[in-house]
């Protein structure tokens, strides 16, 4: 198993897990990478998710409907809250993440038809470890393969594609 010795926030895993199982709200002090200072808010957690050796908690802020994904390493403090829990009724993680790679999901965005040219030095890797469950082999050529994905455009998809450098070229969309 991969290990991240600099991983922070892992100490909150059990507390968050228990809050989800017991359907309890929590008061979070959280500072995103974009924020100049931390903010405190009531949070209704519904799911813990690991992606690339980082942990995330999904849930909603008090009086908001939009599902948020918060990195555990950005949490500064968790306290109990007496606020009545209002989870996401009938939340399905598999449905929520179906059209996305990673943890960044825009519930209003439709998936795109993405076509990638993959040079042969990377083709075997992508064929044996697909980027996404929707991946299909479209064609094999002299210099590589073309694959298609039906997926949301997000940060994780960009990062994955860019990680192959010149070995992968986006054919569509422009």
PDB file of N, CA and C in Angstrom, residues 5-84:
ATOM      1  N   UNK A   5       3.558  10.023   4.308  1.00  0.00           N
ATOM      2  CA  UNK A   5       3.991  10.366   5.657  1.00  0.00           C
ATOM      3  C   UNK A   5       3.598  11.780   6.065  1.00  0.00           C
ATOM      4  N   UNK A   6       3.321  12.646   5.111  1.00  0.00           N
ATOM      5  CA  UNK A   6       2.923  14.019   5.419  1.00  0.00           C
ATOM      6  C   UNK A   6       1.403  14.189   5.511  1.00  0.00           C
ATOM      7  N   UNK A   7       0.669  13.085   5.432  1.00  0.00           N
ATOM      8  CA  UNK A   7      -0.791  13.142   5.442  1.00  0.00           C
ATOM      9  C   UNK A   7      -1.303  13.693   6.768  1.00  0.00           C
ATOM     10  N   UNK A   8      -2.084  14.740   6.682  1.00  0.00           N
ATOM     11  CA  UNK A   8      -2.708  15.304   7.877  1.00  0.00           C
ATOM     12  C   UNK A   8      -4.218  15.163   7.752  1.00  0.00           C
ATOM     13  N   UNK A   9      -4.904  15.304   8.852  1.00  0.00           N
ATOM     14  CA  UNK A   9      -6.359  15.191   8.857  1.00  0.00           C
ATOM     15  C   UNK A   9      -6.844  13.780   9.082  1.00  0.00           C
ATOM     16  N   UNK A  10      -5.952  12.802   8.971  1.00  0.00           N
ATOM     17  CA  UNK A  10      -6.336  11.405   9.137  1.00  0.00           C
ATOM     18  C   UNK A  10      -6.884  11.143  10.537  1.00  0.00           C
ATOM     19  N   UNK A  11      -6.477  11.974  11.492  1.00  0.00           N
ATOM     20  CA  UNK A  11      -6.942  11.818  12.873  1.00  0.00           C
ATOM     21  C   UNK A  11      -8.438  12.088  13.003  1.00  0.00           C
ATOM     22  N   UNK A  12      -9.048  12.698  11.968  1.00  0.00           N
ATOM     23  CA  UNK A  12     -10.484  12.992  11.993  1.00  0.00           C
ATOM     24  C   UNK A  12     -11.338  11.874  11.384  1.00  0.00           C
ATOM     25  N   UNK A  13     -10.691  10.866  10.797  1.00  0.00           N
ATOM     26  CA  UNK A  13     -11.438   9.812  10.106  1.00  0.00           C
ATOM     27  C   UNK A  13     -12.493   9.154  10.982  1.00  0.00           C
ATOM     28  N   UNK A  14     -12.117   8.689  12.148  1.00  0.00           N
ATOM     29  CA  UNK A  14     -13.073   7.976  12.991  1.00  0.00           C
ATOM     30  C   UNK A  14     -14.210   8.889  13.441  1.00  0.00           C
ATOM     31  N   UNK A  15     -13.881  10.105  13.809  1.00  0.00           N
ATOM     32  CA  UNK A  15     -14.907  11.055  14.256  1.00  0.00           C
ATOM     33  C   UNK A  15     -15.899  11.342  13.122  1.00  0.00           C
ATOM     34  N   UNK A  16     -15.397  11.514  11.921  1.00  0.00           N
ATOM     35  CA  UNK A  16     -16.281  11.755  10.772  1.00  0.00           C
ATOM     36  C   UNK A  16     -17.104  10.514  10.451  1.00  0.00           C
ATOM     37  N   UNK A  17     -16.461   9.356  10.489  1.00  0.00           N
ATOM     38  CA  UNK A  17     -17.160   8.099  10.226  1.00  0.00           C
ATOM     39  C   UNK A  17     -18.308   7.905  11.215  1.00  0.00           C
ATOM     40  N   UNK A  18     -18.034   8.130  12.499  1.00  0.00           N
ATOM     41  CA  UNK A  18     -19.070   7.974  13.523  1.00  0.00           C
ATOM     42  C   UNK A  18     -20.203   8.985  13.308  1.00  0.00           C
ATOM     43  N   UNK A  19     -19.860  10.200  12.896  1.00  0.00           N
ATOM     44  CA  UNK A  19     -20.901  11.213  12.623  1.00  0.00           C
ATOM     45  C   UNK A  19     -21.796  10.778  11.478  1.00  0.00           C
ATOM     46  N   UNK A  20     -21.209  10.170  10.457  1.00  0.00           N
ATOM     47  CA  UNK A  20     -21.994   9.693   9.304  1.00  0.00           C
ATOM     48  C   UNK A  20     -22.898   8.537   9.732  1.00  0.00           C
ATOM     49  N   UNK A  21     -22.328   7.548  10.397  1.00  0.00           N
ATOM     50  CA  UNK A  21     -23.085   6.365  10.820  1.00  0.00           C
ATOM     51  C   UNK A  21     -24.212   6.742  11.774  1.00  0.00           C
ATOM     52  N   UNK A  22     -23.921   7.637  12.708  1.00  0.00           N
ATOM     53  CA  UNK A  22     -24.903   8.023  13.718  1.00  0.00           C
ATOM     54  C   UNK A  22     -25.765   9.204  13.280  1.00  0.00           C
ATOM     55  N   UNK A  23     -25.555   9.671  12.043  1.00  0.00           N
ATOM     56  CA  UNK A  23     -26.312  10.794  11.479  1.00  0.00           C
ATOM     57  C   UNK A  23     -26.314  11.982  12.431  1.00  0.00           C
ATOM     58  N   UNK A  24     -25.107  12.470  12.726  1.00  0.00           N
ATOM     59  CA  UNK A  24     -24.935  13.623  13.593  1.00  0.00           C
ATOM     60  C   UNK A  24     -24.224  14.737  12.831  1.00  0.00           C
ATOM     61  N   UNK A  25     -24.676  15.958  13.045  1.00  0.00           N
ATOM     62  CA  UNK A  25     -24.010  17.140  12.484  1.00  0.00           C
ATOM     63  C   UNK A  25     -22.751  17.429  13.277  1.00  0.00           C
ATOM     64  N   UNK A  26     -21.855  18.148  12.643  1.00  0.00           N
ATOM     65  CA  UNK A  26     -20.645  18.580  13.321  1.00  0.00           C
ATOM     66  C   UNK A  26     -20.403  20.053  13.010  1.00  0.00           C
ATOM     67  N   UNK A  27     -19.631  20.677  13.849  1.00  0.00           N
ATOM     68  CA  UNK A  27     -19.182  22.043  13.603  1.00  0.00           C
ATOM     69  C   UNK A  27     -17.746  21.927  13.106  1.00  0.00           C
ATOM     70  N   UNK A  28     -17.501  22.424  11.905  1.00  0.00           N
ATOM     71  CA  UNK A  28     -16.177  22.315  11.283  1.00  0.00           C
ATOM     72  C   UNK A  28     -15.502  23.673  11.224  1.00  0.00           C
ATOM     73  N   UNK A  29     -14.216  23.693  11.489  1.00  0.00           N
ATOM     74  CA  UNK A  29     -13.377  24.845  11.177  1.00  0.00           C
ATOM     75  C   UNK A  29     -12.499  24.377  10.028  1.00  0.00           C
ATOM     76  N   UNK A  30     -12.629  25.060   8.898  1.00  0.00           N
ATOM     77  CA  UNK A  30     -12.042  24.583   7.644  1.00  0.00           C
ATOM     78  C   UNK A  30     -11.426  25.742   6.887  1.00  0.00           C
ATOM     79  N   UNK A  31     -10.281  25.484   6.279  1.00  0.00           N
ATOM     80  CA  UNK A  31      -9.651  26.498   5.448  1.00  0.00           C
ATOM     81  C   UNK A  31      -9.249  25.880   4.125  1.00  0.00           C
ATOM     82  N   UNK A  32      -9.939  26.272   3.067  1.00  0.00           N
ATOM     83  CA  UNK A  32      -9.613  25.763   1.734  1.00  0.00           C
ATOM     84  C   UNK A  32      -8.308  26.390   1.261  1.00  0.00           C
ATOM     85  N   UNK A  33      -7.750  25.844   0.208  1.00  0.00           N
ATOM     86  CA  UNK A  33      -6.516  26.397  -0.357  1.00  0.00           C
ATOM     87  C   UNK A  33      -6.731  27.831  -0.844  1.00  0.00           C
ATOM     88  N   UNK A  34      -7.944  28.146  -1.247  1.00  0.00           N
ATOM     89  CA  UNK A  34      -8.240  29.477  -1.797  1.00  0.00           C
ATOM     90  C   UNK A  34      -8.529  30.526  -0.722  1.00  0.00           C
ATOM     91  N   UNK A  35      -8.921  30.095   0.469  1.00  0.00           N
ATOM     92  CA  UNK A  35      -9.351  31.032   1.516  1.00  0.00           C
ATOM     93  C   UNK A  35      -8.155  31.629   2.257  1.00  0.00           C
ATOM     94  N   UNK A  36      -8.278  32.903   2.595  1.00  0.00           N
ATOM     95  CA  UNK A  36      -7.216  33.568   3.357  1.00  0.00           C
ATOM     96  C   UNK A  36      -7.245  33.166   4.819  1.00  0.00           C
ATOM     97  N   UNK A  37      -8.445  32.853   5.303  1.00  0.00           N
ATOM     98  CA  UNK A  37      -8.561  32.420   6.692  1.00  0.00           C
ATOM     99  C   UNK A  37      -9.624  31.342   6.806  1.00  0.00           C
ATOM    100  N   UNK A  38      -9.585  30.626   7.910  1.00  0.00           N
ATOM    101  CA  UNK A  38     -10.519  29.525   8.137  1.00  0.00           C
ATOM    102  C   UNK A  38     -11.916  30.056   8.433  1.00  0.00           C
ATOM    103  N   UNK A  39     -12.904  29.227   8.131  1.00  0.00           N
ATOM    104  CA  UNK A  39     -14.287  29.564   8.480  1.00  0.00           C
ATOM    105  C   UNK A  39     -14.865  28.403   9.280  1.00  0.00           C
ATOM    106  N   UNK A  40     -15.867  28.730  10.080  1.00  0.00           N
ATOM    107  CA  UNK A  40     -16.527  27.721  10.897  1.00  0.00           C
ATOM    108  C   UNK A  40     -17.969  27.610  10.440  1.00  0.00           C
ATOM    109  N   UNK A  41     -18.460  26.371  10.309  1.00  0.00           N
ATOM    110  CA  UNK A  41     -19.832  26.158   9.859  1.00  0.00           C
ATOM    111  C   UNK A  41     -20.327  24.807  10.332  1.00  0.00           C
ATOM    112  N   UNK A  42     -21.654  24.672  10.338  1.00  0.00           N
ATOM    113  CA  UNK A  42     -22.300  23.398  10.661  1.00  0.00           C
ATOM    114  C   UNK A  42     -22.297  22.560   9.393  1.00  0.00           C
ATOM    115  N   UNK A  43     -21.904  21.301   9.546  1.00  0.00           N
ATOM    116  CA  UNK A  43     -21.739  20.413   8.391  1.00  0.00           C
ATOM    117  C   UNK A  43     -22.507  19.118   8.631  1.00  0.00           C
ATOM    118  N   UNK A  44     -23.170  18.653   7.573  1.00  0.00           N
ATOM    119  CA  UNK A  44     -23.944  17.403   7.598  1.00  0.00           C
ATOM    120  C   UNK A  44     -23.188  16.379   6.739  1.00  0.00           C
ATOM    121  N   UNK A  45     -22.299  15.564   7.336  1.00  0.00           N
ATOM    122  CA  UNK A  45     -21.485  14.634   6.548  1.00  0.00           C
ATOM    123  C   UNK A  45     -22.279  13.412   6.083  1.00  0.00           C
ATOM    124  N   UNK A  46     -22.021  12.981   4.826  1.00  0.00           N
ATOM    125  CA  UNK A  46     -22.731  11.807   4.306  1.00  0.00           C
ATOM    126  C   UNK A  46     -21.809  10.722   3.759  1.00  0.00           C
ATOM    127  N   UNK A  47     -20.540  11.058   3.467  1.00  0.00           N
ATOM    128  CA  UNK A  47     -19.660  10.060   2.852  1.00  0.00           C
ATOM    129  C   UNK A  47     -18.199  10.417   3.077  1.00  0.00           C
ATOM    130  N   UNK A  48     -17.395   9.399   3.344  1.00  0.00           N
ATOM    131  CA  UNK A  48     -15.939   9.537   3.336  1.00  0.00           C
ATOM    132  C   UNK A  48     -15.420   8.891   2.062  1.00  0.00           C
ATOM    133  N   UNK A  49     -14.446   9.533   1.420  1.00  0.00           N
ATOM    134  CA  UNK A  49     -13.892   8.994   0.175  1.00  0.00           C
ATOM    135  C   UNK A  49     -12.391   9.218   0.146  1.00  0.00           C
ATOM    136  N   UNK A  50     -11.676   8.200  -0.272  1.00  0.00           N
ATOM    137  CA  UNK A  50     -10.238   8.298  -0.440  1.00  0.00           C
ATOM    138  C   UNK A  50      -9.934   8.390  -1.929  1.00  0.00           C
ATOM    139  N   UNK A  51      -9.029   9.283  -2.281  1.00  0.00           N
ATOM    140  CA  UNK A  51      -8.580   9.391  -3.673  1.00  0.00           C
ATOM    141  C   UNK A  51      -7.110   9.787  -3.665  1.00  0.00           C
ATOM    142  N   UNK A  52      -6.314   8.952  -4.254  1.00  0.00           N
ATOM    143  CA  UNK A  52      -4.878   9.210  -4.373  1.00  0.00           C
ATOM    144  C   UNK A  52      -4.215   9.509  -3.030  1.00  0.00           C
ATOM    145  N   UNK A  53      -4.493   8.681  -2.064  1.00  0.00           N
ATOM    146  CA  UNK A  53      -3.901   8.786  -0.725  1.00  0.00           C
ATOM    147  C   UNK A  53      -4.300  10.041   0.036  1.00  0.00           C
ATOM    148  N   UNK A  54      -5.401  10.660  -0.337  1.00  0.00           N
ATOM    149  CA  UNK A  54      -5.948  11.781   0.433  1.00  0.00           C
ATOM    150  C   UNK A  54      -7.391  11.424   0.757  1.00  0.00           C
ATOM    151  N   UNK A  55      -7.836  11.861   1.927  1.00  0.00           N
ATOM    152  CA  UNK A  55      -9.204  11.590   2.363  1.00  0.00           C
ATOM    153  C   UNK A  55     -10.058  12.839   2.239  1.00  0.00           C
ATOM    154  N   UNK A  56     -11.332  12.614   1.889  1.00  0.00           N
ATOM    155  CA  UNK A  56     -12.302  13.678   1.695  1.00  0.00           C
ATOM    156  C   UNK A  56     -13.596  13.295   2.396  1.00  0.00           C
ATOM    157  N   UNK A  57     -14.336  14.305   2.830  1.00  0.00           N
ATOM    158  CA  UNK A  57     -15.664  14.081   3.394  1.00  0.00           C
ATOM    159  C   UNK A  57     -16.648  14.869   2.539  1.00  0.00           C
ATOM    160  N   UNK A  58     -17.742  14.220   2.180  1.00  0.00           N
ATOM    161  CA  UNK A  58     -18.800  14.879   1.425  1.00  0.00           C
ATOM    162  C   UNK A  58     -19.971  15.140   2.342  1.00  0.00           C
ATOM    163  N   UNK A  59     -20.619  16.267   2.125  1.00  0.00           N
ATOM    164  CA  UNK A  59     -21.780  16.626   2.921  1.00  0.00           C
ATOM    165  C   UNK A  59     -22.268  18.002   2.534  1.00  0.00           C
ATOM    166  N   UNK A  60     -23.171  18.525   3.340  1.00  0.00           N
ATOM    167  CA  UNK A  60     -23.735  19.846   3.055  1.00  0.00           C
ATOM    168  C   UNK A  60     -23.554  20.764   4.255  1.00  0.00           C
ATOM    169  N   UNK A  61     -23.434  22.049   3.938  1.00  0.00           N
ATOM    170  CA  UNK A  61     -23.437  23.055   4.999  1.00  0.00           C
ATOM    171  C   UNK A  61     -24.876  23.254   5.452  1.00  0.00           C
ATOM    172  N   UNK A  62     -25.025  23.729   6.663  1.00  0.00           N
ATOM    173  CA  UNK A  62     -26.357  24.029   7.198  1.00  0.00           C
ATOM    174  C   UNK A  62     -27.068  25.014   6.267  1.00  0.00           C
ATOM    175  N   UNK A  63     -28.326  24.750   5.971  1.00  0.00           N
ATOM    176  CA  UNK A  63     -29.197  25.591   5.142  1.00  0.00           C
ATOM    177  C   UNK A  63     -28.736  25.706   3.691  1.00  0.00           C
ATOM    178  N   UNK A  64     -27.939  24.745   3.228  1.00  0.00           N
ATOM    179  CA  UNK A  64     -27.538  24.697   1.819  1.00  0.00           C
ATOM    180  C   UNK A  64     -27.812  23.301   1.291  1.00  0.00           C
ATOM    181  N   UNK A  65     -28.079  23.206   0.016  1.00  0.00           N
ATOM    182  CA  UNK A  65     -28.380  21.917  -0.602  1.00  0.00           C
ATOM    183  C   UNK A  65     -27.196  21.322  -1.341  1.00  0.00           C
ATOM    184  N   UNK A  66     -26.301  22.182  -1.833  1.00  0.00           N
ATOM    185  CA  UNK A  66     -25.191  21.714  -2.661  1.00  0.00           C
ATOM    186  C   UNK A  66     -24.237  20.836  -1.857  1.00  0.00           C
ATOM    187  N   UNK A  67     -23.916  19.685  -2.413  1.00  0.00           N
ATOM    188  CA  UNK A  67     -22.987  18.763  -1.790  1.00  0.00           C
ATOM    189  C   UNK A  67     -21.568  19.308  -1.932  1.00  0.00           C
ATOM    190  N   UNK A  68     -20.839  19.350  -0.838  1.00  0.00           N
ATOM    191  CA  UNK A  68     -19.460  19.833  -0.830  1.00  0.00           C
ATOM    192  C   UNK A  68     -18.506  18.665  -0.615  1.00  0.00           C
ATOM    193  N   UNK A  69     -17.331  18.782  -1.188  1.00  0.00           N
ATOM    194  CA  UNK A  69     -16.263  17.825  -0.960  1.00  0.00           C
ATOM    195  C   UNK A  69     -15.147  18.564  -0.247  1.00  0.00           C
ATOM    196  N   UNK A  70     -14.858  18.152   0.968  1.00  0.00           N
ATOM    197  CA  UNK A  70     -13.843  18.820   1.790  1.00  0.00           C
ATOM    198  C   UNK A  70     -12.679  17.872   2.048  1.00  0.00           C
ATOM    199  N   UNK A  71     -11.464  18.363   1.843  1.00  0.00           N
ATOM    200  CA  UNK A  71     -10.270  17.573   2.120  1.00  0.00           C
ATOM    201  C   UNK A  71     -10.017  17.538   3.624  1.00  0.00           C
ATOM    202  N   UNK A  72      -9.766  16.359   4.159  1.00  0.00           N
ATOM    203  CA  UNK A  72      -9.524  16.238   5.593  1.00  0.00           C
ATOM    204  C   UNK A  72      -8.278  17.011   6.019  1.00  0.00           C
ATOM    205  N   UNK A  73      -7.305  17.146   5.129  1.00  0.00           N
ATOM    206  CA  UNK A  73      -6.081  17.853   5.516  1.00  0.00           C
ATOM    207  C   UNK A  73      -6.264  19.363   5.617  1.00  0.00           C
ATOM    208  N   UNK A  74      -7.447  19.861   5.276  1.00  0.00           N
ATOM    209  CA  UNK A  74      -7.744  21.295   5.405  1.00  0.00           C
ATOM    210  C   UNK A  74      -8.625  21.573   6.626  1.00  0.00           C
ATOM    211  N   UNK A  75      -9.052  20.527   7.306  1.00  0.00           N
ATOM    212  CA  UNK A  75      -9.856  20.687   8.525  1.00  0.00           C
ATOM    213  C   UNK A  75      -8.935  21.084   9.670  1.00  0.00           C
ATOM    214  N   UNK A  76      -9.356  22.097  10.406  1.00  0.00           N
ATOM    215  CA  UNK A  76      -8.567  22.544  11.554  1.00  0.00           C
ATOM    216  C   UNK A  76      -9.160  22.072  12.880  1.00  0.00           C
ATOM    217  N   UNK A  77     -10.489  21.917  12.907  1.00  0.00           N
ATOM    218  CA  UNK A  77     -11.133  21.513  14.156  1.00  0.00           C
ATOM    219  C   UNK A  77     -12.513  20.933  13.855  1.00  0.00           C
ATOM    220  N   UNK A  78     -12.865  19.879  14.587  1.00  0.00           N
ATOM    221  CA  UNK A  78     -14.217  19.313  14.535  1.00  0.00           C
ATOM    222  C   UNK A  78     -14.762  19.318  15.949  1.00  0.00           C
ATOM    223  N   UNK A  79     -15.978  19.849  16.080  1.00  0.00           N
ATOM    224  CA  UNK A  79     -16.665  19.845  17.366  1.00  0.00           C
ATOM    225  C   UNK A  79     -18.061  19.278  17.163  1.00  0.00           C
ATOM    226  N   UNK A  80     -18.640  18.745  18.207  1.00  0.00           N
ATOM    227  CA  UNK A  80     -20.003  18.231  18.095  1.00  0.00           C
ATOM    228  C   UNK A  80     -20.975  19.398  17.964  1.00  0.00           C
ATOM    229  N   UNK A  81     -22.134  19.089  17.415  1.00  0.00           N
ATOM    230  CA  UNK A  81     -23.163  20.099  17.215  1.00  0.00           C
ATOM    231  C   UNK A  81     -24.505  19.512  17.613  1.00  0.00           C
ATOM    232  N   UNK A  82     -25.359  20.344  18.155  1.00  0.00           N
ATOM    233  CA  UNK A  82     -26.702  19.887  18.532  1.00  0.00           C
ATOM    234  C   UNK A  82     -27.705  20.095  17.398  1.00  0.00           C
ATOM    235  N   UNK A  83     -27.227  20.607  16.267  1.00  0.00           N
ATOM    236  CA  UNK A  83     -28.098  20.822  15.115  1.00  0.00           C
ATOM    237  C   UNK A  83     -28.646  19.487  14.629  1.00  0.00           C
ATOM    238  N   UNK A  84     -29.916  19.488  14.278  1.00  0.00           N
ATOM    239  CA  UNK A  84     -30.579  18.266  13.787  1.00  0.00           C
ATOM    240  C   UNK A  84     -29.987  17.878  12.436  1.00  0.00           C
TER     241      UNK A  84
END
